[in-house]
Amino acid sequence: PLISLMLMSCVVQPSSSEENSSSLTSSTELPSSGELPSSNGEPSSSGSTSSSSEEIQDKTNINEIREIALSFTDKVNAQKVYTSNLKATFTAQLLTIHDAWTTQAGYTNRYKLLVANETGSIFVVLSNAGYDYVSKYIADQSVYTFSGLIGIYNGEPEVVMSEGSKPIYLEGTTLTYNLESLSTPVGSIMDAYQTIKNLPVNTKGTGASAQIVKMKLRYLEKLENAVALFSDGVHVFQAHGDSKMNNGLSMDETYDVFAILIIFHFKPELKFITKKVSALKLDFFYEDFTEEMSGTNLYKITYDEGHPTYASNYVYAESLIKVYRFEGYANLYTKDDAYNVVFDDQAHDEYTTKEQAINAKAMFANNKSCLTMFKQSDFDNCPFIEYAVGKKEDKVKIEFYFVAYLLNTDHYWQIQVFEDTIMEVE
């Protein structure tokens, strides 16, 4: 994991080049080559900025910085952006990297970091140069000095570093603060989802809170290298982390998960920070999930980024935290001479193109065992292959439990099948 959970009192252990400072203050200035956002009241690439009448001064306490940022709520522009001339300079630990933040007209900040110290957690906005720099120093605990202007975007405080500037990496420095003391316990996935529903979103259906949460969750399986599936026994939650996050998780183990809540293209997620094994174990029984879902009905669920207030967006969002039961047929489509598994409500002959499968409202398997098959060993490893090959009149109806992974931007549904639930329907 990117960070180890630390349950000790806050201690700063500086390298030989850094002075110890219990208040985590820093005299580091923004690089002179960096360009500060405009202070003439005109919108910059990050949105509107403050007038020059504001006093420029350093703020070092994250909770204080957040309070200041929230006081600017009534100053935001049409894109819900405001950047002040108040400067923040502080030392903090890097918790998560957001390298694909959905931008919109009037807000082009793609790269953000979630950082924390004993005074709280906050987002830091940085340029492409700053992101490239930070990406080189990802470790179990990376500590930096950050310096930028206090702002707010879509209701969430942030510190905006100037274009081209970089945080200062403090090699050999660790912060042993109490991460758990910064977290808010959340009792269930539905509770977390209700919080996510109330997050302000931009015109791309994206929003986040820097408040760290602690949730007791059972690890179910890997969805992607950087995406894991968890459950509280009633609902499921996708967690997004680094590319090795699944390597440190054991199947069916229960963890206290530390994360933040985000919504990305109306997909509710946890942004994973770290975890510890829980003494309390959660159950997960397929027979507890009774909701049926067909491909035809799943394709009726969609979202509209252009209309973020549409209720249908949250019908889509809620569909991603449920476990469904399906009865139907397995099938294949070919792409680049490789075979992939899809699922149909009614038996079909093999699709020769991906577009045919989409038009037929087939659900696309996200399971890696059923994708890009072209060698015999690939077919041998796919648990659906015996049901997917052959003419439609010879196919056997099957049932299984699954979770909806996402509605792809190419407008087809991807699902993750629990492979140990596949059965023939008599």
GROMACS .gro file of C-alpha atoms in nm:
model
  426
    1PRO     CA    1   0.000   0.000   0.000
    2LEU     CA    2   0.099   0.360  -0.049
    3ILE     CA    3   0.091   0.429   0.323
    4SER     CA    4   0.120   0.220   0.637
    5LEU     CA    5  -0.139   0.285   0.906
    6MET     CA    6   0.029   0.467   1.191
    7LEU     CA    7  -0.120   0.479   1.540
    8MET     CA    8   0.148   0.677   1.721
    9SER     CA    9   0.164   1.032   1.845
   10CYS     CA   10   0.276   1.285   1.586
   11VAL     CA   11   0.652   1.303   1.552
   12VAL     CA   12   0.844   1.467   1.269
   13GLN     CA   13   1.168   1.289   1.190
   14PRO     CA   14   1.363   1.529   0.970
   15SER     CA   15   1.650   1.449   0.740
   16SER     CA   16   1.982   1.615   0.813
   17SER     CA   17   1.893   1.903   0.582
   18GLU     CA   18   1.561   1.984   0.750
   19GLU     CA   19   1.498   2.149   1.088
   20ASN     CA   20   1.248   1.994   1.328
   21SER     CA   21   0.932   2.204   1.366
   22SER     CA   22   0.648   2.089   1.588
   23SER     CA   23   0.406   2.324   1.414
   24LEU     CA   24   0.504   2.191   1.071
   25THR     CA   25   0.572   2.541   0.944
   26SER     CA   26   0.797   2.609   0.651
   27SER     CA   27   0.967   2.916   0.510
   28THR     CA   28   0.979   2.764   0.162
   29GLU     CA   29   0.852   3.004  -0.103
   30LEU     CA   30   0.693   2.925  -0.438
   31PRO     CA   31   0.960   2.904  -0.709
   32SER     CA   32   1.015   3.243  -0.869
   33SER     CA   33   0.970   3.083  -1.208
   34GLY     CA   34   0.618   2.978  -1.114
   35GLU     CA   35   0.333   3.201  -1.224
   36LEU     CA   36   0.077   3.288  -0.960
   37PRO     CA   37  -0.287   3.291  -1.070
   38SER     CA   38  -0.418   3.628  -1.180
   39SER     CA   39  -0.520   3.862  -0.899
   40ASN     CA   40  -0.707   4.114  -1.111
   41GLY     CA   41  -1.043   3.947  -1.070
   42GLU     CA   42  -1.035   3.787  -1.414
   43PRO     CA   43  -1.081   3.409  -1.442
   44SER     CA   44  -0.760   3.210  -1.481
   45SER     CA   45  -0.725   2.850  -1.597
   46SER     CA   46  -0.828   2.746  -1.247
   47GLY     CA   47  -1.129   2.976  -1.233
   48SER     CA   48  -1.182   3.310  -1.061
   49THR     CA   49  -0.920   3.450  -0.826
   50SER     CA   50  -0.928   3.699  -0.544
   51SER     CA   51  -0.872   4.070  -0.561
   52SER     CA   52  -0.534   4.210  -0.464
   53SER     CA   53  -0.689   4.367  -0.154
   54GLU     CA   54  -0.658   4.034   0.027
   55GLU     CA   55  -0.355   4.015   0.252
   56ILE     CA   56  -0.097   3.763   0.130
   57GLN     CA   57   0.015   3.553   0.423
   58ASP     CA   58   0.123   3.196   0.495
   59LYS     CA   59  -0.114   2.946   0.655
   60THR     CA   60   0.034   2.622   0.787
   61ASN     CA   61  -0.249   2.437   0.967
   62ILE     CA   62  -0.461   2.223   0.732
   63ASN     CA   63  -0.779   2.254   0.937
   64GLU     CA   64  -0.737   2.631   0.939
   65ILE     CA   65  -0.672   2.629   0.565
   66ARG     CA   66  -0.993   2.432   0.511
   67GLU     CA   67  -1.195   2.677   0.720
   68ILE     CA   68  -1.056   2.970   0.525
   69ALA     CA   69  -1.135   2.800   0.194
   70LEU     CA   70  -1.493   2.728   0.300
   71SER     CA   71  -1.540   3.096   0.384
   72PHE     CA   72  -1.500   3.166   0.011
   73THR     CA   73  -1.812   2.967  -0.081
   74ASP     CA   74  -2.008   3.278  -0.176
   75LYS     CA   75  -1.725   3.403  -0.401
   76VAL     CA   76  -1.711   3.114  -0.647
   77ASN     CA   77  -1.773   3.173  -1.017
   78ALA     CA   78  -2.015   2.990  -1.245
   79GLN     CA   79  -1.784   2.687  -1.247
   80LYS     CA   80  -1.788   2.686  -0.863
   81VAL     CA   81  -1.422   2.788  -0.852
   82TYR     CA   82  -1.244   3.050  -0.641
   83THR     CA   83  -0.872   3.092  -0.577
   84SER     CA   84  -0.760   3.350  -0.320
   85ASN     CA   85  -0.431   3.531  -0.269
   86LEU     CA   86  -0.388   3.367   0.072
   87LYS     CA   87  -0.085   3.143   0.067
   88ALA     CA   88  -0.051   2.807   0.242
   89THR     CA   89   0.285   2.641   0.309
   90PHE     CA   90   0.293   2.317   0.505
   91THR     CA   91   0.456   1.975   0.534
   92ALA     CA   92   0.234   1.674   0.479
   93GLN     CA   93   0.230   1.312   0.373
   94LEU     CA   94   0.110   1.206   0.029
   95LEU     CA   95  -0.185   0.967   0.068
   96THR     CA   96  -0.339   0.932  -0.279
   97ILE     CA   97  -0.272   1.053  -0.631
   98HIS     CA   98  -0.559   1.155  -0.859
   99ASP     CA   99  -0.418   1.163  -1.210
  100ALA     CA  100  -0.740   1.165  -1.411
  101TRP     CA  101  -0.957   1.423  -1.238
  102THR     CA  102  -1.242   1.504  -1.473
  103THR     CA  103  -1.205   1.861  -1.590
  104GLN     CA  104  -1.463   2.097  -1.732
  105ALA     CA  105  -1.481   2.433  -1.904
  106GLY     CA  106  -1.331   2.687  -1.666
  107TYR     CA  107  -1.154   2.426  -1.454
  108THR     CA  108  -0.860   2.246  -1.611
  109ASN     CA  109  -0.686   2.105  -1.304
  110ARG     CA  110  -0.639   1.738  -1.395
  111TYR     CA  111  -0.391   1.639  -1.124
  112LYS     CA  112  -0.458   1.639  -0.751
  113LEU     CA  113  -0.306   1.488  -0.440
  114LEU     CA  114  -0.471   1.400  -0.112
  115VAL     CA  115  -0.227   1.493   0.162
  116ALA     CA  116  -0.242   1.487   0.542
  117ASN     CA  117  -0.061   1.563   0.863
  118GLU     CA  118  -0.178   1.576   1.225
  119THR     CA  119  -0.380   1.892   1.151
  120GLY     CA  120  -0.604   1.735   0.884
  121SER     CA  121  -0.631   1.634   0.518
  122ILE     CA  122  -0.678   1.840   0.202
  123PHE     CA  123  -0.643   1.827  -0.176
  124VAL     CA  124  -0.343   1.989  -0.342
  125VAL     CA  125  -0.374   2.086  -0.709
  126LEU     CA  126  -0.059   2.064  -0.917
  127SER     CA  127   0.045   2.102  -1.277
  128ASN     CA  128   0.164   1.834  -1.513
  129ALA     CA  129   0.526   1.913  -1.416
  130GLY     CA  130   0.442   1.876  -1.048
  131TYR     CA  131   0.261   1.548  -1.110
  132ASP     CA  132   0.554   1.404  -1.307
  133TYR     CA  133   0.786   1.498  -1.022
  134VAL     CA  134   0.568   1.345  -0.749
  135SER     CA  135   0.519   1.025  -0.948
  136LYS     CA  136   0.892   0.955  -0.922
  137TYR     CA  137   0.892   0.953  -0.543
  138ILE     CA  138   0.602   0.725  -0.454
  139ALA     CA  139   0.705   0.523  -0.148
  140ASP     CA  140   0.550   0.372   0.162
  141GLN     CA  141   0.543   0.722   0.303
  142SER     CA  142   0.634   1.024   0.092
  143VAL     CA  143   0.654   1.359   0.273
  144TYR     CA  144   0.666   1.694   0.098
  145THR     CA  145   0.649   2.065   0.165
  146PHE     CA  146   0.360   2.209  -0.035
  147SER     CA  147   0.312   2.576  -0.114
  148GLY     CA  148   0.023   2.734  -0.301
  149LEU     CA  149  -0.286   2.952  -0.285
  150ILE     CA  150  -0.595   2.862  -0.083
  151GLY     CA  151  -0.900   2.797  -0.296
  152ILE     CA  152  -1.224   2.606  -0.324
  153TYR     CA  153  -1.371   2.399  -0.605
  154ASN     CA  154  -1.717   2.250  -0.607
  155GLY     CA  155  -1.749   2.293  -0.232
  156GLU     CA  156  -1.417   2.123  -0.147
  157PRO     CA  157  -1.115   2.317  -0.014
  158GLU     CA  158  -0.787   2.287  -0.204
  159VAL     CA  159  -0.441   2.441  -0.223
  160VAL     CA  160  -0.348   2.540  -0.578
  161MET     CA  161   0.021   2.528  -0.667
  162SER     CA  162   0.136   2.763  -0.941
  163GLU     CA  163   0.190   2.638  -1.296
  164GLY     CA  164   0.528   2.469  -1.328
  165SER     CA  165   0.604   2.463  -0.956
  166LYS     CA  166   0.677   2.141  -0.767
  167PRO     CA  167   0.638   2.030  -0.407
  168ILE     CA  168   0.965   1.981  -0.219
  169TYR     CA  169   1.038   1.615  -0.147
  170LEU     CA  170   1.178   1.568   0.205
  171GLU     CA  171   1.395   1.263   0.169
  172GLY     CA  172   1.434   1.073   0.495
  173THR     CA  173   1.142   1.250   0.662
  174THR     CA  174   0.844   1.059   0.805
  175LEU     CA  175   0.531   1.178   0.984
  176THR     CA  176   0.410   0.927   1.244
  177TYR     CA  177   0.074   1.087   1.312
  178ASN     CA  178  -0.247   0.901   1.394
  179LEU     CA  179  -0.432   0.844   1.067
  180GLU     CA  180  -0.725   0.683   1.249
  181SER     CA  181  -0.781   0.999   1.453
  182LEU     CA  182  -0.836   1.190   1.127
  183SER     CA  183  -1.093   0.939   1.002
  184THR     CA  184  -1.471   0.929   1.039
  185PRO     CA  185  -1.626   0.584   1.095
  186VAL     CA  186  -1.890   0.490   0.836
  187GLY     CA  187  -2.118   0.205   0.938
  188SER     CA  188  -2.224   0.064   0.600
  189ILE     CA  189  -2.181   0.096   0.227
  190MET     CA  190  -2.530   0.244   0.201
  191ASP     CA  191  -2.431   0.512   0.453
  192ALA     CA  192  -2.124   0.589   0.242
  193TYR     CA  193  -2.336   0.595  -0.073
  194GLN     CA  194  -2.581   0.843   0.083
  195THR     CA  195  -2.284   1.069   0.161
  196ILE     CA  196  -2.162   1.036  -0.198
  197LYS     CA  197  -2.508   1.127  -0.328
  198ASN     CA  198  -2.479   1.457  -0.144
  199LEU     CA  199  -2.134   1.543  -0.286
  200PRO     CA  200  -2.143   1.836  -0.529
  201VAL     CA  201  -2.048   1.716  -0.878
  202ASN     CA  202  -1.920   1.903  -1.179
  203THR     CA  203  -2.059   1.881  -1.532
  204LYS     CA  204  -1.877   1.549  -1.578
  205GLY     CA  205  -2.040   1.380  -1.280
  206THR     CA  206  -1.724   1.397  -1.069
  207GLY     CA  207  -1.678   1.503  -0.708
  208ALA     CA  208  -1.488   1.407  -0.393
  209SER     CA  209  -1.442   1.475  -0.025
  210ALA     CA  210  -1.101   1.496   0.144
  211GLN     CA  211  -1.254   1.363   0.466
  212ILE     CA  212  -1.092   1.027   0.543
  213VAL     CA  213  -1.338   0.750   0.632
  214LYS     CA  214  -1.292   0.416   0.806
  215MET     CA  215  -1.510   0.124   0.691
  216LYS     CA  216  -1.523  -0.242   0.790
  217LEU     CA  217  -1.535  -0.436   0.462
  218ARG     CA  218  -1.479  -0.787   0.328
  219TYR     CA  219  -1.250  -0.822   0.027
  220LEU     CA  220  -1.422  -1.015  -0.252
  221GLU     CA  221  -1.200  -1.003  -0.559
  222LYS     CA  222  -0.987  -0.811  -0.803
  223LEU     CA  223  -1.168  -0.614  -1.074
  224GLU     CA  224  -0.865  -0.448  -1.231
  225ASN     CA  225  -0.504  -0.408  -1.123
  226ALA     CA  226  -0.596  -0.085  -0.947
  227VAL     CA  227  -0.958  -0.170  -0.857
  228ALA     CA  228  -1.077  -0.405  -0.580
  229LEU     CA  229  -1.426  -0.516  -0.485
  230PHE     CA  230  -1.539  -0.505  -0.121
  231SER     CA  231  -1.867  -0.582   0.056
  232ASP     CA  232  -2.031  -0.521   0.392
  233GLY     CA  233  -2.252  -0.827   0.338
  234VAL     CA  234  -2.541  -0.618   0.204
  235HIS     CA  235  -2.390  -0.408  -0.074
  236VAL     CA  236  -2.063  -0.394  -0.268
  237PHE     CA  237  -1.816  -0.110  -0.318
  238GLN     CA  238  -1.541  -0.063  -0.573
  239ALA     CA  239  -1.215   0.073  -0.433
  240HIS     CA  240  -0.956   0.240  -0.654
  241GLY     CA  241  -0.590   0.245  -0.550
  242ASP     CA  242  -0.246   0.196  -0.699
  243SER     CA  243  -0.168  -0.080  -0.947
  244LYS     CA  244  -0.053  -0.320  -0.674
  245MET     CA  245  -0.335  -0.271  -0.423
  246ASN     CA  246  -0.484  -0.618  -0.477
  247ASN     CA  247  -0.151  -0.784  -0.402
  248GLY     CA  248  -0.183  -0.690  -0.036
  249LEU     CA  249  -0.540  -0.817   0.004
  250SER     CA  250  -0.652  -1.171   0.092
  251MET     CA  251  -0.970  -1.321  -0.049
  252ASP     CA  252  -1.264  -1.312   0.195
  253GLU     CA  253  -1.061  -1.135   0.464
  254THR     CA  254  -1.227  -0.851   0.657
  255TYR     CA  255  -1.041  -0.522   0.683
  256ASP     CA  256  -1.074  -0.181   0.839
  257VAL     CA  257  -1.036   0.019   0.519
  258PHE     CA  258  -0.921   0.381   0.523
  259ALA     CA  259  -1.020   0.580   0.217
  260ILE     CA  260  -1.199   0.887   0.087
  261LEU     CA  261  -1.535   0.890  -0.088
  262ILE     CA  262  -1.547   0.992  -0.454
  263ILE     CA  263  -1.784   0.985  -0.747
  264PHE     CA  264  -1.634   0.963  -1.096
  265HIS     CA  265  -1.861   0.986  -1.400
  266PHE     CA  266  -2.141   0.908  -1.150
  267LYS     CA  267  -1.960   0.591  -1.041
  268PRO     CA  268  -1.938   0.578  -0.658
  269GLU     CA  269  -1.600   0.459  -0.533
  270LEU     CA  270  -1.359   0.448  -0.246
  271LYS     CA  271  -1.018   0.602  -0.310
  272PHE     CA  272  -0.810   0.353  -0.115
  273ILE     CA  273  -0.545   0.477   0.131
  274THR     CA  274  -0.460   0.177   0.349
  275LYS     CA  275  -0.610  -0.105   0.555
  276LYS     CA  276  -0.558  -0.326   0.858
  277VAL     CA  277  -0.701  -0.672   0.927
  278SER     CA  278  -1.016  -0.655   1.139
  279ALA     CA  279  -1.079  -0.883   1.434
  280LEU     CA  280  -1.450  -0.880   1.345
  281LYS     CA  281  -1.527  -1.092   1.038
  282LEU     CA  282  -1.810  -1.012   0.796
  283ASP     CA  283  -2.021  -1.276   0.620
  284PHE     CA  284  -2.112  -1.274   0.251
  285PHE     CA  285  -2.380  -1.515   0.125
  286TYR     CA  286  -2.500  -1.514  -0.235
  287GLU     CA  287  -2.843  -1.638  -0.134
  288ASP     CA  288  -2.897  -1.309   0.051
  289PHE     CA  289  -2.907  -1.130  -0.284
  290THR     CA  290  -3.238  -1.181  -0.461
  291GLU     CA  291  -3.261  -0.901  -0.718
  292GLU     CA  292  -3.282  -1.030  -1.076
  293MET     CA  293  -3.124  -0.834  -1.361
  294SER     CA  294  -3.139  -0.901  -1.734
  295GLY     CA  295  -2.925  -0.744  -2.002
  296THR     CA  296  -3.229  -0.567  -2.144
  297ASN     CA  297  -3.306  -0.402  -1.811
  298LEU     CA  298  -2.944  -0.322  -1.731
  299TYR     CA  299  -2.915  -0.129  -2.057
  300LYS     CA  300  -3.209   0.087  -1.947
  301ILE     CA  301  -2.986   0.222  -1.669
  302THR     CA  302  -2.766   0.508  -1.785
  303TYR     CA  303  -2.634   0.849  -1.683
  304ASP     CA  304  -2.616   1.193  -1.840
  305GLU     CA  305  -2.309   1.402  -1.754
  306GLY     CA  306  -2.463   1.702  -1.924
  307HIS     CA  307  -2.746   1.705  -1.672
  308PRO     CA  308  -2.587   1.632  -1.333
  309THR     CA  309  -2.913   1.684  -1.142
  310TYR     CA  310  -3.102   1.411  -1.327
  311ALA     CA  311  -3.233   1.146  -1.086
  312SER     CA  312  -3.139   0.877  -1.340
  313ASN     CA  313  -2.771   0.948  -1.272
  314TYR     CA  314  -2.812   0.813  -0.921
  315VAL     CA  315  -3.015   0.514  -1.036
  316TYR     CA  316  -2.701   0.432  -1.232
  317ALA     CA  317  -2.478   0.504  -0.933
  318GLU     CA  318  -2.682   0.281  -0.701
  319SER     CA  319  -2.679  -0.004  -0.955
  320LEU     CA  320  -2.302  -0.027  -0.900
  321ILE     CA  321  -2.332  -0.114  -0.529
  322LYS     CA  322  -2.571  -0.408  -0.579
  323VAL     CA  323  -2.528  -0.781  -0.638
  324TYR     CA  324  -2.760  -0.923  -0.907
  325ARG     CA  325  -2.871  -1.268  -1.020
  326PHE     CA  326  -2.885  -1.341  -1.396
  327GLU     CA  327  -3.043  -1.616  -1.605
  328GLY     CA  328  -2.949  -1.633  -1.970
  329TYR     CA  329  -2.686  -1.747  -2.216
  330ALA     CA  330  -2.315  -1.708  -2.269
  331ASN     CA  331  -2.182  -1.606  -2.609
  332LEU     CA  332  -1.867  -1.488  -2.786
  333TYR     CA  333  -1.763  -1.194  -2.998
  334THR     CA  334  -1.439  -1.153  -3.186
  335LYS     CA  335  -1.207  -0.854  -3.195
  336ASP     CA  336  -0.861  -0.853  -3.352
  337ASP     CA  337  -0.880  -1.232  -3.396
  338ALA     CA  338  -0.937  -1.284  -3.022
  339TYR     CA  339  -1.254  -1.412  -2.852
  340ASN     CA  340  -1.436  -1.247  -2.562
  341VAL     CA  341  -1.736  -1.357  -2.355
  342VAL     CA  342  -2.068  -1.174  -2.341
  343PHE     CA  343  -2.408  -1.268  -2.195
  344ASP     CA  344  -2.747  -1.257  -2.367
  345ASP     CA  345  -3.101  -1.279  -2.234
  346GLN     CA  346  -3.185  -1.509  -2.527
  347ALA     CA  347  -2.955  -1.752  -2.708
  348HIS     CA  348  -2.766  -1.602  -3.002
  349ASP     CA  349  -2.517  -1.727  -3.253
  350GLU     CA  350  -2.165  -1.594  -3.211
  351TYR     CA  351  -2.120  -1.221  -3.278
  352THR     CA  352  -1.862  -1.143  -3.543
  353THR     CA  353  -1.815  -0.785  -3.422
  354LYS     CA  354  -1.828  -0.600  -3.093
  355GLU     CA  355  -2.090  -0.365  -3.236
  356GLN     CA  356  -2.327  -0.656  -3.299
  357ALA     CA  357  -2.305  -0.752  -2.932
  358ILE     CA  358  -2.366  -0.394  -2.819
  359ASN     CA  359  -2.669  -0.359  -3.046
  360ALA     CA  360  -2.809  -0.683  -2.903
  361LYS     CA  361  -2.770  -0.540  -2.549
  362ALA     CA  362  -2.525  -0.810  -2.450
  363MET     CA  363  -2.349  -0.771  -2.114
  364PHE     CA  364  -1.970  -0.782  -2.152
  365ALA     CA  365  -1.767  -0.993  -1.910
  366ASN     CA  366  -1.502  -0.797  -1.722
  367ASN     CA  367  -1.351  -1.119  -1.583
  368LYS     CA  368  -0.996  -1.147  -1.709
  369SER     CA  369  -1.040  -1.523  -1.760
  370CYS     CA  370  -1.285  -1.451  -2.041
  371LEU     CA  371  -1.111  -1.171  -2.232
  372THR     CA  372  -0.880  -1.171  -2.534
  373MET     CA  373  -0.875  -1.548  -2.577
  374PHE     CA  374  -0.683  -1.685  -2.873
  375LYS     CA  375  -0.469  -1.971  -2.738
  376GLN     CA  376  -0.601  -2.308  -2.627
  377SER     CA  377  -0.483  -2.238  -2.274
  378ASP     CA  378  -0.697  -1.921  -2.273
  379PHE     CA  379  -1.008  -2.121  -2.360
  380ASP     CA  380  -0.921  -2.386  -2.103
  381ASN     CA  381  -0.910  -2.119  -1.829
  382CYS     CA  382  -1.247  -1.963  -1.915
  383PRO     CA  383  -1.530  -2.115  -1.706
  384PHE     CA  384  -1.793  -2.005  -1.961
  385ILE     CA  385  -1.642  -2.148  -2.275
  386GLU     CA  386  -1.848  -2.469  -2.282
  387TYR     CA  387  -2.166  -2.258  -2.265
  388ALA     CA  388  -2.056  -1.989  -2.511
  389VAL     CA  389  -1.957  -2.195  -2.816
  390GLY     CA  390  -2.193  -2.354  -3.064
  391LYS     CA  391  -2.513  -2.266  -3.241
  392LYS     CA  392  -2.787  -2.086  -3.051
  393GLU     CA  393  -3.027  -2.382  -3.064
  394ASP     CA  394  -2.769  -2.597  -2.886
  395LYS     CA  395  -2.685  -2.358  -2.606
  396VAL     CA  396  -2.761  -2.431  -2.241
  397LYS     CA  397  -2.921  -2.170  -2.016
  398ILE     CA  398  -2.711  -2.073  -1.715
  399GLU     CA  399  -2.744  -1.861  -1.404
  400PHE     CA  400  -2.492  -1.671  -1.192
  401TYR     CA  401  -2.448  -1.376  -0.958
  402PHE     CA  402  -2.270  -1.063  -1.074
  403VAL     CA  403  -2.196  -0.699  -1.003
  404ALA     CA  404  -2.224  -0.421  -1.259
  405TYR     CA  405  -1.873  -0.285  -1.315
  406LEU     CA  406  -1.959   0.019  -1.526
  407LEU     CA  407  -2.135   0.153  -1.833
  408ASN     CA  408  -1.844   0.196  -2.073
  409THR     CA  409  -1.798   0.525  -2.257
  410ASP     CA  410  -1.865   0.325  -2.574
  411HIS     CA  411  -2.213   0.264  -2.426
  412TYR     CA  412  -2.195  -0.101  -2.334
  413TRP     CA  413  -2.225  -0.260  -1.991
  414GLN     CA  414  -1.934  -0.446  -1.833
  415ILE     CA  415  -2.008  -0.686  -1.550
  416GLN     CA  416  -1.798  -0.890  -1.308
  417VAL     CA  417  -1.929  -1.243  -1.264
  418PHE     CA  418  -1.873  -1.440  -0.945
  419GLU     CA  419  -1.737  -1.745  -1.123
  420ASP     CA  420  -1.805  -1.985  -0.836
  421THR     CA  421  -2.182  -1.926  -0.878
  422ILE     CA  422  -2.217  -2.049  -1.240
  423MET     CA  423  -2.485  -2.317  -1.272
  424GLU     CA  424  -2.696  -2.468  -1.548
  425VAL     CA  425  -3.066  -2.387  -1.532
  426GLU     CA  426  -3.274  -2.704  -1.536
   0.00000   0.00000   0.00000
